[in-house]
Amino acid sequence: MSSTTVRNLVKARLQNDWTQRGDAEIVDVTNLHIDRGVDDSLWVALEFPGGSEEIISMGDPGNNLYREFGVINVHVLVPSGSGSTEALTAIESIRVLFRGAEFGTDPNFVRCYGADPATTSDRISPATIEGQWYIMSCSIDYTFDAFGGTS
């Protein structure tokens, strides 16, 4: 699992900086069941599997640097049968938004590295959503730096 700060920063980046978002809902689906009902609009699901943290500096209690390593799985969902164009366009624009990006507030910021090419729903999908949605996904590697006891 990622830290709460990483989750909040990633969601905020999508909400504020993803120019193609429109009215797309952005949901953190890690360990969450979602009932979308009959809504047939594009939406984005975020997962933050695994992760680890290392101490990077020592000797200055309260001011040491800690680095979190993790992965952000981004899933773009569109109604089944609606084709792949909308989902592919959205996931590609999200890949560009996060590829090589740094965001957050000094001194705590997220650094994103590569954003894997999009995959379809037969590889990665939120476990509780099947049949009704066509899913395109990508994975983004990140690090997050925090000093002392900050999060």
Tab-separated table of N, CA and C in Angstrom:
chain	number	residue	atom	x	y	z
A	1	MET	N	0.841	-1.183	0.000
A	1	MET	CA	0.000	0.000	0.000
A	1	MET	C	0.888	1.249	0.000
A	2	SER	N	0.393	2.249	-0.607
A	2	SER	CA	1.106	3.522	-0.612
A	2	SER	C	0.660	4.360	0.588
A	3	SER	N	1.413	5.407	0.831
A	3	SER	CA	1.032	6.321	1.900
A	3	SER	C	-0.199	7.125	1.482
A	4	THR	N	-0.908	7.634	2.465
A	4	THR	CA	-2.084	8.457	2.212
A	4	THR	C	-1.711	9.687	1.388
A	5	THR	N	-0.558	10.255	1.664
A	5	THR	CA	-0.128	11.449	0.935
A	5	THR	C	0.024	11.153	-0.554
A	6	VAL	N	0.631	10.014	-0.904
A	6	VAL	CA	0.795	9.651	-2.313
A	6	VAL	C	-0.569	9.502	-2.974
A	7	ARG	N	-1.478	8.805	-2.328
A	7	ARG	CA	-2.826	8.612	-2.889
A	7	ARG	C	-3.503	9.964	-3.159
A	8	ASN	N	-3.418	10.843	-2.184
A	8	ASN	CA	-4.050	12.159	-2.332
A	8	ASN	C	-3.406	12.987	-3.440
A	9	LEU	N	-2.073	12.944	-3.542
A	9	LEU	CA	-1.371	13.715	-4.569
A	9	LEU	C	-1.675	13.186	-5.973
A	10	VAL	N	-1.732	11.867	-6.132
A	10	VAL	CA	-2.027	11.279	-7.441
A	10	VAL	C	-3.452	11.638	-7.863
A	11	LYS	N	-4.399	11.485	-6.947
A	11	LYS	CA	-5.793	11.811	-7.270
A	11	LYS	C	-5.932	13.301	-7.614
A	12	ALA	N	-5.266	14.158	-6.846
A	12	ALA	CA	-5.327	15.601	-7.105
A	12	ALA	C	-4.713	15.939	-8.466
A	13	ARG	N	-3.615	15.262	-8.830
A	13	ARG	CA	-3.006	15.527	-10.137
A	13	ARG	C	-3.984	15.191	-11.263
A	14	LEU	N	-4.667	14.077	-11.145
A	14	LEU	CA	-5.658	13.719	-12.164
A	14	LEU	C	-6.813	14.715	-12.192
A	15	GLN	N	-7.304	15.077	-11.018
A	15	GLN	CA	-8.448	15.992	-10.959
A	15	GLN	C	-8.108	17.383	-11.474
A	16	ASN	N	-6.897	17.859	-11.186
A	16	ASN	CA	-6.546	19.238	-11.505
A	16	ASN	C	-5.773	19.427	-12.811
A	17	ASP	N	-4.987	18.424	-13.224
A	17	ASP	CA	-4.065	18.619	-14.343
A	17	ASP	C	-4.368	17.777	-15.580
A	18	TRP	N	-5.293	16.829	-15.488
A	18	TRP	CA	-5.631	16.000	-16.635
A	18	TRP	C	-6.638	16.759	-17.487
A	19	THR	N	-6.160	17.357	-18.558
A	19	THR	CA	-6.988	18.262	-19.360
A	19	THR	C	-8.125	17.554	-20.082
A	20	GLN	N	-8.003	16.266	-20.318
A	20	GLN	CA	-9.048	15.530	-21.030
A	20	GLN	C	-10.040	14.864	-20.080
A	21	ARG	N	-10.004	15.211	-18.819
A	21	ARG	CA	-10.825	14.549	-17.808
A	21	ARG	C	-12.313	14.740	-18.020
A	22	GLY	N	-12.720	15.941	-18.358
A	22	GLY	CA	-14.153	16.216	-18.454
A	22	GLY	C	-14.817	15.956	-17.109
A	23	ASP	N	-15.890	15.170	-17.110
A	23	ASP	CA	-16.599	14.835	-15.869
A	23	ASP	C	-16.239	13.459	-15.337
A	24	ALA	N	-15.145	12.874	-15.826
A	24	ALA	CA	-14.777	11.519	-15.407
A	24	ALA	C	-14.562	11.459	-13.898
A	25	GLU	N	-15.203	10.482	-13.278
A	25	GLU	CA	-15.019	10.254	-11.849
A	25	GLU	C	-13.707	9.517	-11.636
A	26	ILE	N	-12.986	9.867	-10.567
A	26	ILE	CA	-11.715	9.232	-10.227
A	26	ILE	C	-11.884	8.587	-8.867
A	27	VAL	N	-11.678	7.250	-8.803
A	27	VAL	CA	-11.963	6.489	-7.592
A	27	VAL	C	-10.761	5.640	-7.216
A	28	ASP	N	-10.394	5.633	-5.932
A	28	ASP	CA	-9.378	4.718	-5.409
A	28	ASP	C	-10.104	3.419	-5.082
A	29	VAL	N	-9.821	2.354	-5.841
A	29	VAL	CA	-10.571	1.106	-5.688
A	29	VAL	C	-9.861	0.061	-4.851
A	30	THR	N	-8.725	0.379	-4.278
A	30	THR	CA	-8.008	-0.591	-3.484
A	30	THR	C	-8.898	-1.056	-2.336
A	31	ASN	N	-9.221	-2.343	-2.331
A	31	ASN	CA	-10.038	-2.955	-1.278
A	31	ASN	C	-11.401	-2.285	-1.132
A	32	LEU	N	-12.018	-1.949	-2.253
A	32	LEU	CA	-13.292	-1.238	-2.238
A	32	LEU	C	-14.199	-1.820	-3.297
A	33	HIS	N	-15.425	-2.111	-2.935
A	33	HIS	CA	-16.412	-2.565	-3.922
A	33	HIS	C	-17.159	-1.338	-4.437
A	34	ILE	N	-17.283	-1.246	-5.741
A	34	ILE	CA	-17.938	-0.085	-6.344
A	34	ILE	C	-19.156	-0.546	-7.114
A	35	ASP	N	-20.276	0.067	-6.837
A	35	ASP	CA	-21.482	-0.195	-7.610
A	35	ASP	C	-21.770	1.048	-8.438
A	36	ARG	N	-21.474	0.994	-9.720
A	36	ARG	CA	-21.666	2.142	-10.603
A	36	ARG	C	-23.096	2.220	-11.127
A	37	GLY	N	-23.916	1.226	-10.819
A	37	GLY	CA	-25.301	1.255	-11.274
A	37	GLY	C	-25.385	1.299	-12.787
A	38	VAL	N	-26.202	2.181	-13.322
A	38	VAL	CA	-26.401	2.258	-14.768
A	38	VAL	C	-25.604	3.394	-15.407
A	39	ASP	N	-24.771	4.060	-14.641
A	39	ASP	CA	-23.953	5.142	-15.199
A	39	ASP	C	-23.084	4.582	-16.322
A	40	ASP	N	-23.127	5.200	-17.473
A	40	ASP	CA	-22.370	4.669	-18.608
A	40	ASP	C	-21.273	5.614	-19.078
A	41	SER	N	-20.754	6.424	-18.172
A	41	SER	CA	-19.691	7.345	-18.560
A	41	SER	C	-18.318	6.771	-18.209
A	42	LEU	N	-17.303	7.274	-18.903
A	42	LEU	CA	-15.917	6.900	-18.614
A	42	LEU	C	-15.597	7.236	-17.167
A	43	TRP	N	-14.834	6.362	-16.510
A	43	TRP	CA	-14.347	6.673	-15.174
A	43	TRP	C	-12.983	6.050	-14.992
A	44	VAL	N	-12.264	6.500	-13.969
A	44	VAL	CA	-10.890	6.081	-13.721
A	44	VAL	C	-10.802	5.463	-12.335
A	45	ALA	N	-10.215	4.267	-12.280
A	45	ALA	CA	-9.992	3.573	-11.014
A	45	ALA	C	-8.489	3.554	-10.736
A	46	LEU	N	-8.120	3.861	-9.507
A	46	LEU	CA	-6.716	3.864	-9.087
A	46	LEU	C	-6.480	2.731	-8.098
A	47	GLU	N	-5.379	2.017	-8.269
A	47	GLU	CA	-4.947	1.003	-7.308
A	47	GLU	C	-3.497	1.287	-6.935
A	48	PHE	N	-3.174	1.017	-5.691
A	48	PHE	CA	-1.823	1.242	-5.176
A	48	PHE	C	-1.332	-0.042	-4.509
A	49	PRO	N	-0.947	-1.044	-5.290
A	49	PRO	CA	-0.539	-2.325	-4.702
A	49	PRO	C	0.868	-2.258	-4.133
A	50	GLY	N	1.087	-2.980	-3.061
A	50	GLY	CA	2.440	-3.137	-2.535
A	50	GLY	C	3.143	-1.834	-2.224
A	51	GLY	N	4.448	-1.891	-2.246
A	51	GLY	CA	5.263	-0.722	-1.955
A	51	GLY	C	6.244	-1.028	-0.835
A	52	SER	N	7.232	-0.180	-0.707
A	52	SER	CA	8.219	-0.334	0.361
A	52	SER	C	8.793	1.036	0.697
A	53	GLU	N	9.512	1.104	1.821
A	53	GLU	CA	10.138	2.358	2.224
A	53	GLU	C	11.522	2.065	2.773
A	54	GLU	N	12.465	2.956	2.469
A	54	GLU	CA	13.834	2.848	2.975
A	54	GLU	C	14.244	4.172	3.583
A	55	ILE	N	15.089	4.090	4.591
A	55	ILE	CA	15.694	5.311	5.113
A	55	ILE	C	16.888	5.631	4.216
A	56	ILE	N	16.968	6.858	3.752
A	56	ILE	CA	18.007	7.266	2.808
A	56	ILE	C	19.143	7.992	3.528
A	57	SER	N	18.812	8.772	4.537
A	57	SER	CA	19.850	9.474	5.299
A	57	SER	C	19.719	9.107	6.769
A	58	MET	N	20.821	9.191	7.490
A	58	MET	CA	20.831	8.864	8.922
A	58	MET	C	21.627	9.917	9.676
A	59	GLY	N	21.399	9.961	10.960
A	59	GLY	CA	22.220	10.805	11.808
A	59	GLY	C	21.596	12.118	12.207
A	60	ASP	N	20.430	12.410	11.754
A	60	ASP	CA	19.768	13.668	12.094
A	60	ASP	C	18.326	13.353	12.501
A	61	PRO	N	18.147	12.796	13.703
A	61	PRO	CA	16.810	12.378	14.128
A	61	PRO	C	15.762	13.470	13.912
A	62	GLY	N	14.638	13.056	13.345
A	62	GLY	CA	13.569	13.996	13.053
A	62	GLY	C	13.689	14.664	11.699
A	63	ASN	N	14.889	14.577	11.080
A	63	ASN	CA	15.108	15.207	9.787
A	63	ASN	C	15.652	14.259	8.731
A	64	ASN	N	15.662	12.958	9.022
A	64	ASN	CA	16.161	11.995	8.044
A	64	ASN	C	15.212	11.873	6.861
A	65	LEU	N	15.784	11.486	5.724
A	65	LEU	CA	15.009	11.307	4.505
A	65	LEU	C	14.570	9.853	4.391
A	66	TYR	N	13.275	9.656	4.135
A	66	TYR	CA	12.697	8.335	3.899
A	66	TYR	C	12.159	8.328	2.474
A	67	ARG	N	12.387	7.232	1.748
A	67	ARG	CA	11.912	7.135	0.364
A	67	ARG	C	10.983	5.935	0.222
A	68	GLU	N	9.774	6.219	-0.241
A	68	GLU	CA	8.780	5.186	-0.523
A	68	GLU	C	8.879	4.825	-2.001
A	69	PHE	N	8.832	3.528	-2.302
A	69	PHE	CA	8.847	3.022	-3.672
A	69	PHE	C	7.522	2.309	-3.911
A	70	GLY	N	6.906	2.527	-5.065
A	70	GLY	CA	5.651	1.842	-5.321
A	70	GLY	C	5.211	1.925	-6.765
A	71	VAL	N	3.992	1.447	-6.978
A	71	VAL	CA	3.382	1.409	-8.301
A	71	VAL	C	1.964	1.953	-8.203
A	72	ILE	N	1.594	2.739	-9.185
A	72	ILE	CA	0.224	3.223	-9.315
A	72	ILE	C	-0.375	2.483	-10.510
A	73	ASN	N	-1.451	1.741	-10.294
A	73	ASN	CA	-2.179	1.131	-11.405
A	73	ASN	C	-3.355	2.038	-11.729
A	74	VAL	N	-3.404	2.489	-12.971
A	74	VAL	CA	-4.483	3.357	-13.436
A	74	VAL	C	-5.339	2.557	-14.410
A	75	HIS	N	-6.645	2.516	-14.162
A	75	HIS	CA	-7.583	1.794	-15.018
A	75	HIS	C	-8.612	2.787	-15.552
A	76	VAL	N	-8.757	2.848	-16.856
A	76	VAL	CA	-9.796	3.652	-17.481
A	76	VAL	C	-10.899	2.690	-17.906
A	77	LEU	N	-12.121	2.968	-17.473
A	77	LEU	CA	-13.247	2.082	-17.756
A	77	LEU	C	-14.300	2.789	-18.598
A	78	VAL	N	-14.735	2.103	-19.640
A	78	VAL	CA	-15.831	2.574	-20.489
A	78	VAL	C	-16.816	1.417	-20.621
A	79	PRO	N	-18.074	1.705	-20.940
A	79	PRO	CA	-19.058	0.621	-21.063
A	79	PRO	C	-18.628	-0.420	-22.099
A	80	SER	N	-18.849	-1.699	-21.778
A	80	SER	CA	-18.573	-2.771	-22.732
A	80	SER	C	-19.341	-2.511	-24.016
A	81	GLY	N	-18.695	-2.789	-25.123
A	81	GLY	CA	-19.342	-2.616	-26.407
A	81	GLY	C	-19.230	-1.224	-26.991
A	82	SER	N	-18.619	-0.301	-26.250
A	82	SER	CA	-18.523	1.077	-26.753
A	82	SER	C	-17.255	1.315	-27.574
A	83	GLY	N	-16.444	0.281	-27.731
A	83	GLY	CA	-15.203	0.420	-28.485
A	83	GLY	C	-14.050	0.827	-27.591
A	84	SER	N	-12.868	0.810	-28.164
A	84	SER	CA	-11.667	1.083	-27.369
A	84	SER	C	-11.118	2.494	-27.533
A	85	THR	N	-11.608	3.258	-28.480
A	85	THR	CA	-11.015	4.561	-28.794
A	85	THR	C	-11.015	5.506	-27.607
A	86	GLU	N	-12.148	5.670	-26.945
A	86	GLU	CA	-12.240	6.595	-25.810
A	86	GLU	C	-11.310	6.163	-24.681
A	87	ALA	N	-11.298	4.861	-24.366
A	87	ALA	CA	-10.441	4.357	-23.289
A	87	ALA	C	-8.967	4.518	-23.639
A	88	LEU	N	-8.598	4.199	-24.869
A	88	LEU	CA	-7.203	4.300	-25.280
A	88	LEU	C	-6.733	5.750	-25.293
A	89	THR	N	-7.562	6.647	-25.783
A	89	THR	CA	-7.215	8.072	-25.784
A	89	THR	C	-7.003	8.570	-24.359
A	90	ALA	N	-7.886	8.167	-23.448
A	90	ALA	CA	-7.778	8.605	-22.049
A	90	ALA	C	-6.537	8.035	-21.378
A	91	ILE	N	-6.282	6.729	-21.531
A	91	ILE	CA	-5.140	6.125	-20.840
A	91	ILE	C	-3.825	6.680	-21.392
A	92	GLU	N	-3.766	6.936	-22.694
A	92	GLU	CA	-2.548	7.514	-23.268
A	92	GLU	C	-2.301	8.921	-22.734
A	93	SER	N	-3.349	9.713	-22.568
A	93	SER	CA	-3.159	11.067	-22.031
A	93	SER	C	-2.740	11.016	-20.560
A	94	ILE	N	-3.206	10.018	-19.821
A	94	ILE	CA	-2.788	9.856	-18.421
A	94	ILE	C	-1.336	9.416	-18.362
A	95	ARG	N	-0.924	8.513	-19.248
A	95	ARG	CA	0.488	8.104	-19.293
A	95	ARG	C	1.391	9.318	-19.491
A	96	VAL	N	1.019	10.192	-20.429
A	96	VAL	CA	1.813	11.394	-20.709
A	96	VAL	C	1.838	12.316	-19.485
A	97	LEU	N	0.701	12.445	-18.803
A	97	LEU	CA	0.607	13.313	-17.622
A	97	LEU	C	1.561	12.869	-16.514
A	98	PHE	N	1.735	11.554	-16.335
A	98	PHE	CA	2.555	11.050	-15.232
A	98	PHE	C	3.984	10.678	-15.624
A	99	ARG	N	4.249	10.416	-16.885
A	99	ARG	CA	5.581	9.985	-17.308
A	99	ARG	C	6.618	11.050	-16.981
A	100	GLY	N	7.572	10.709	-16.115
A	100	GLY	CA	8.647	11.629	-15.754
A	100	GLY	C	8.215	12.814	-14.908
A	101	ALA	N	7.003	12.784	-14.367
A	101	ALA	CA	6.469	13.938	-13.627
A	101	ALA	C	6.950	13.962	-12.180
A	102	GLU	N	7.058	15.161	-11.648
A	102	GLU	CA	7.305	15.421	-10.228
A	102	GLU	C	6.203	16.342	-9.753
A	103	PHE	N	5.541	15.983	-8.657
A	103	PHE	CA	4.475	16.834	-8.147
A	103	PHE	C	4.336	16.632	-6.647
A	104	GLY	N	3.738	17.604	-6.004
A	104	GLY	CA	3.597	17.621	-4.552
A	104	GLY	C	4.059	18.957	-4.035
A	105	THR	N	4.358	19.001	-2.749
A	105	THR	CA	4.841	20.233	-2.146
A	105	THR	C	6.181	19.975	-1.481
A	106	ASP	N	7.100	20.894	-1.649
A	106	ASP	CA	8.436	20.775	-1.075
A	106	ASP	C	8.337	20.716	0.443
A	107	PRO	N	9.000	19.801	1.109
A	107	PRO	CA	9.986	18.852	0.590
A	107	PRO	C	9.388	17.496	0.209
A	108	ASN	N	8.079	17.319	0.328
A	108	ASN	CA	7.456	16.019	0.060
A	108	ASN	C	6.833	16.004	-1.326
A	109	PHE	N	7.438	15.242	-2.236
A	109	PHE	CA	6.898	15.201	-3.584
A	109	PHE	C	7.022	13.798	-4.160
A	110	VAL	N	6.153	13.524	-5.131
A	110	VAL	CA	6.136	12.244	-5.830
A	110	VAL	C	6.922	12.410	-7.128
A	111	ARG	N	7.776	11.430	-7.424
A	111	ARG	CA	8.495	11.370	-8.696
A	111	ARG	C	7.996	10.143	-9.445
A	112	CYS	N	7.487	10.347	-10.643
A	112	CYS	CA	7.052	9.227	-11.468
A	112	CYS	C	8.118	8.938	-12.522
A	113	TYR	N	8.222	7.691	-12.868
A	113	TYR	CA	9.216	7.274	-13.852
A	113	TYR	C	8.474	6.822	-15.102
A	114	GLY	N	8.709	5.637	-15.567
A	114	GLY	CA	8.015	5.155	-16.758
A	114	GLY	C	6.553	4.850	-16.487
A	115	ALA	N	5.740	5.021	-17.530
A	115	ALA	CA	4.334	4.634	-17.490
A	115	ALA	C	4.162	3.549	-18.545
A	116	ASP	N	3.952	2.317	-18.100
A	116	ASP	CA	3.869	1.182	-19.021
A	116	ASP	C	2.789	1.390	-20.075
A	117	PRO	N	3.000	0.854	-21.269
A	117	PRO	CA	1.962	0.944	-22.303
A	117	PRO	C	0.649	0.324	-21.831
A	118	ALA	N	-0.431	0.793	-22.403
A	118	ALA	CA	-1.764	0.345	-22.005
A	118	ALA	C	-1.953	-1.150	-22.251
A	119	THR	N	-2.674	-1.779	-21.331
A	119	THR	CA	-3.089	-3.165	-21.487
A	119	THR	C	-4.608	-3.197	-21.430
A	120	THR	N	-5.193	-4.292	-21.883
A	120	THR	CA	-6.649	-4.402	-21.853
A	120	THR	C	-7.108	-5.206	-20.650
A	121	SER	N	-8.408	-5.285	-20.466
A	121	SER	CA	-9.004	-5.832	-19.258
A	121	SER	C	-8.694	-7.293	-18.990
A	122	ASP	N	-8.126	-8.017	-19.943
A	122	ASP	CA	-7.817	-9.403	-19.639
A	122	ASP	C	-6.495	-9.555	-18.886
A	123	ARG	N	-5.763	-8.459	-18.643
A	123	ARG	CA	-4.511	-8.538	-17.879
A	123	ARG	C	-4.670	-7.989	-16.468
A	124	ILE	N	-5.171	-6.791	-16.313
A	124	ILE	CA	-5.318	-6.153	-15.011
A	124	ILE	C	-6.728	-5.612	-14.932
A	125	SER	N	-7.413	-5.856	-13.824
A	125	SER	CA	-8.723	-5.230	-13.653
A	125	SER	C	-9.107	-5.232	-12.187
A	126	PRO	N	-9.819	-4.204	-11.740
A	126	PRO	CA	-10.334	-4.245	-10.376
A	126	PRO	C	-11.221	-5.474	-10.228
A	127	ALA	N	-11.001	-6.249	-9.205
A	127	ALA	CA	-11.613	-7.570	-9.073
A	127	ALA	C	-13.137	-7.544	-9.012
A	128	THR	N	-13.730	-6.461	-8.558
A	128	THR	CA	-15.180	-6.442	-8.375
A	128	THR	C	-15.935	-5.941	-9.599
A	129	ILE	N	-15.224	-5.633	-10.680
A	129	ILE	CA	-15.894	-5.058	-11.840
A	129	ILE	C	-15.661	-5.969	-13.025
A	130	GLU	N	-16.717	-6.618	-13.496
A	130	GLU	CA	-16.570	-7.538	-14.613
A	130	GLU	C	-17.783	-7.437	-15.517
A	131	GLY	N	-17.585	-7.687	-16.792
A	131	GLY	CA	-18.681	-7.798	-17.728
A	131	GLY	C	-19.222	-6.489	-18.262
A	132	GLN	N	-19.521	-5.559	-17.416
A	132	GLN	CA	-20.184	-4.320	-17.804
A	132	GLN	C	-19.204	-3.279	-18.348
A	133	TRP	N	-17.901	-3.454	-18.076
A	133	TRP	CA	-16.921	-2.426	-18.425
A	133	TRP	C	-15.793	-2.991	-19.274
A	134	TYR	N	-15.317	-2.181	-20.201
A	134	TYR	CA	-14.090	-2.451	-20.938
A	134	TYR	C	-13.010	-1.629	-20.254
A	135	ILE	N	-11.894	-2.272	-19.938
A	135	ILE	CA	-10.873	-1.625	-19.115
A	135	ILE	C	-9.549	-1.550	-19.864
A	136	MET	N	-8.939	-0.370	-19.852
A	136	MET	CA	-7.566	-0.193	-20.310
A	136	MET	C	-6.764	0.295	-19.112
A	137	SER	N	-5.589	-0.289	-18.920
A	137	SER	CA	-4.805	-0.011	-17.721
A	137	SER	C	-3.361	0.303	-18.057
A	138	CYS	N	-2.714	1.013	-17.143
A	138	CYS	CA	-1.269	1.191	-17.202
A	138	CYS	C	-0.734	1.225	-15.779
A	139	SER	N	0.544	0.905	-15.648
A	139	SER	CA	1.221	0.942	-14.356
A	139	SER	C	2.309	1.995	-14.399
A	140	ILE	N	2.432	2.741	-13.308
A	140	ILE	CA	3.397	3.835	-13.227
A	140	ILE	C	4.250	3.633	-11.977
A	141	ASP	N	5.556	3.535	-12.149
A	141	ASP	CA	6.474	3.417	-11.011
A	141	ASP	C	6.714	4.795	-10.413
A	142	TYR	N	6.796	4.854	-9.072
A	142	TYR	CA	7.025	6.147	-8.421
A	142	TYR	C	7.912	5.989	-7.191
A	143	THR	N	8.479	7.121	-6.770
A	143	THR	CA	9.088	7.244	-5.445
A	143	THR	C	8.461	8.456	-4.782
A	144	PHE	N	8.475	8.437	-3.474
A	144	PHE	CA	7.945	9.557	-2.685
A	144	PHE	C	8.917	9.813	-1.547
A	145	ASP	N	9.387	11.043	-1.418
A	145	ASP	CA	10.331	11.409	-0.362
A	145	ASP	C	9.614	12.120	0.769
A	146	ALA	N	9.970	11.746	1.977
A	146	ALA	CA	9.438	12.408	3.170
A	146	ALA	C	10.582	12.584	4.155
A	147	PHE	N	10.599	13.707	4.837
A	147	PHE	CA	11.631	13.991	5.825
A	147	PHE	C	11.088	13.813	7.230
A	148	GLY	N	11.941	13.298	8.118
A	148	GLY	CA	11.572	13.149	9.519
A	148	GLY	C	10.311	12.348	9.693
A	149	GLY	N	9.389	12.850	10.473
A	149	GLY	CA	8.142	12.147	10.728
A	149	GLY	C	7.029	12.618	9.828
A	150	THR	N	7.345	13.375	8.756
A	150	THR	CA	6.291	13.888	7.897
A	150	THR	C	5.738	12.797	7.014
A	151	SER	N	4.552	13.030	6.489
A	151	SER	CA	3.960	12.021	5.593
A	151	SER	C	3.665	12.633	4.243
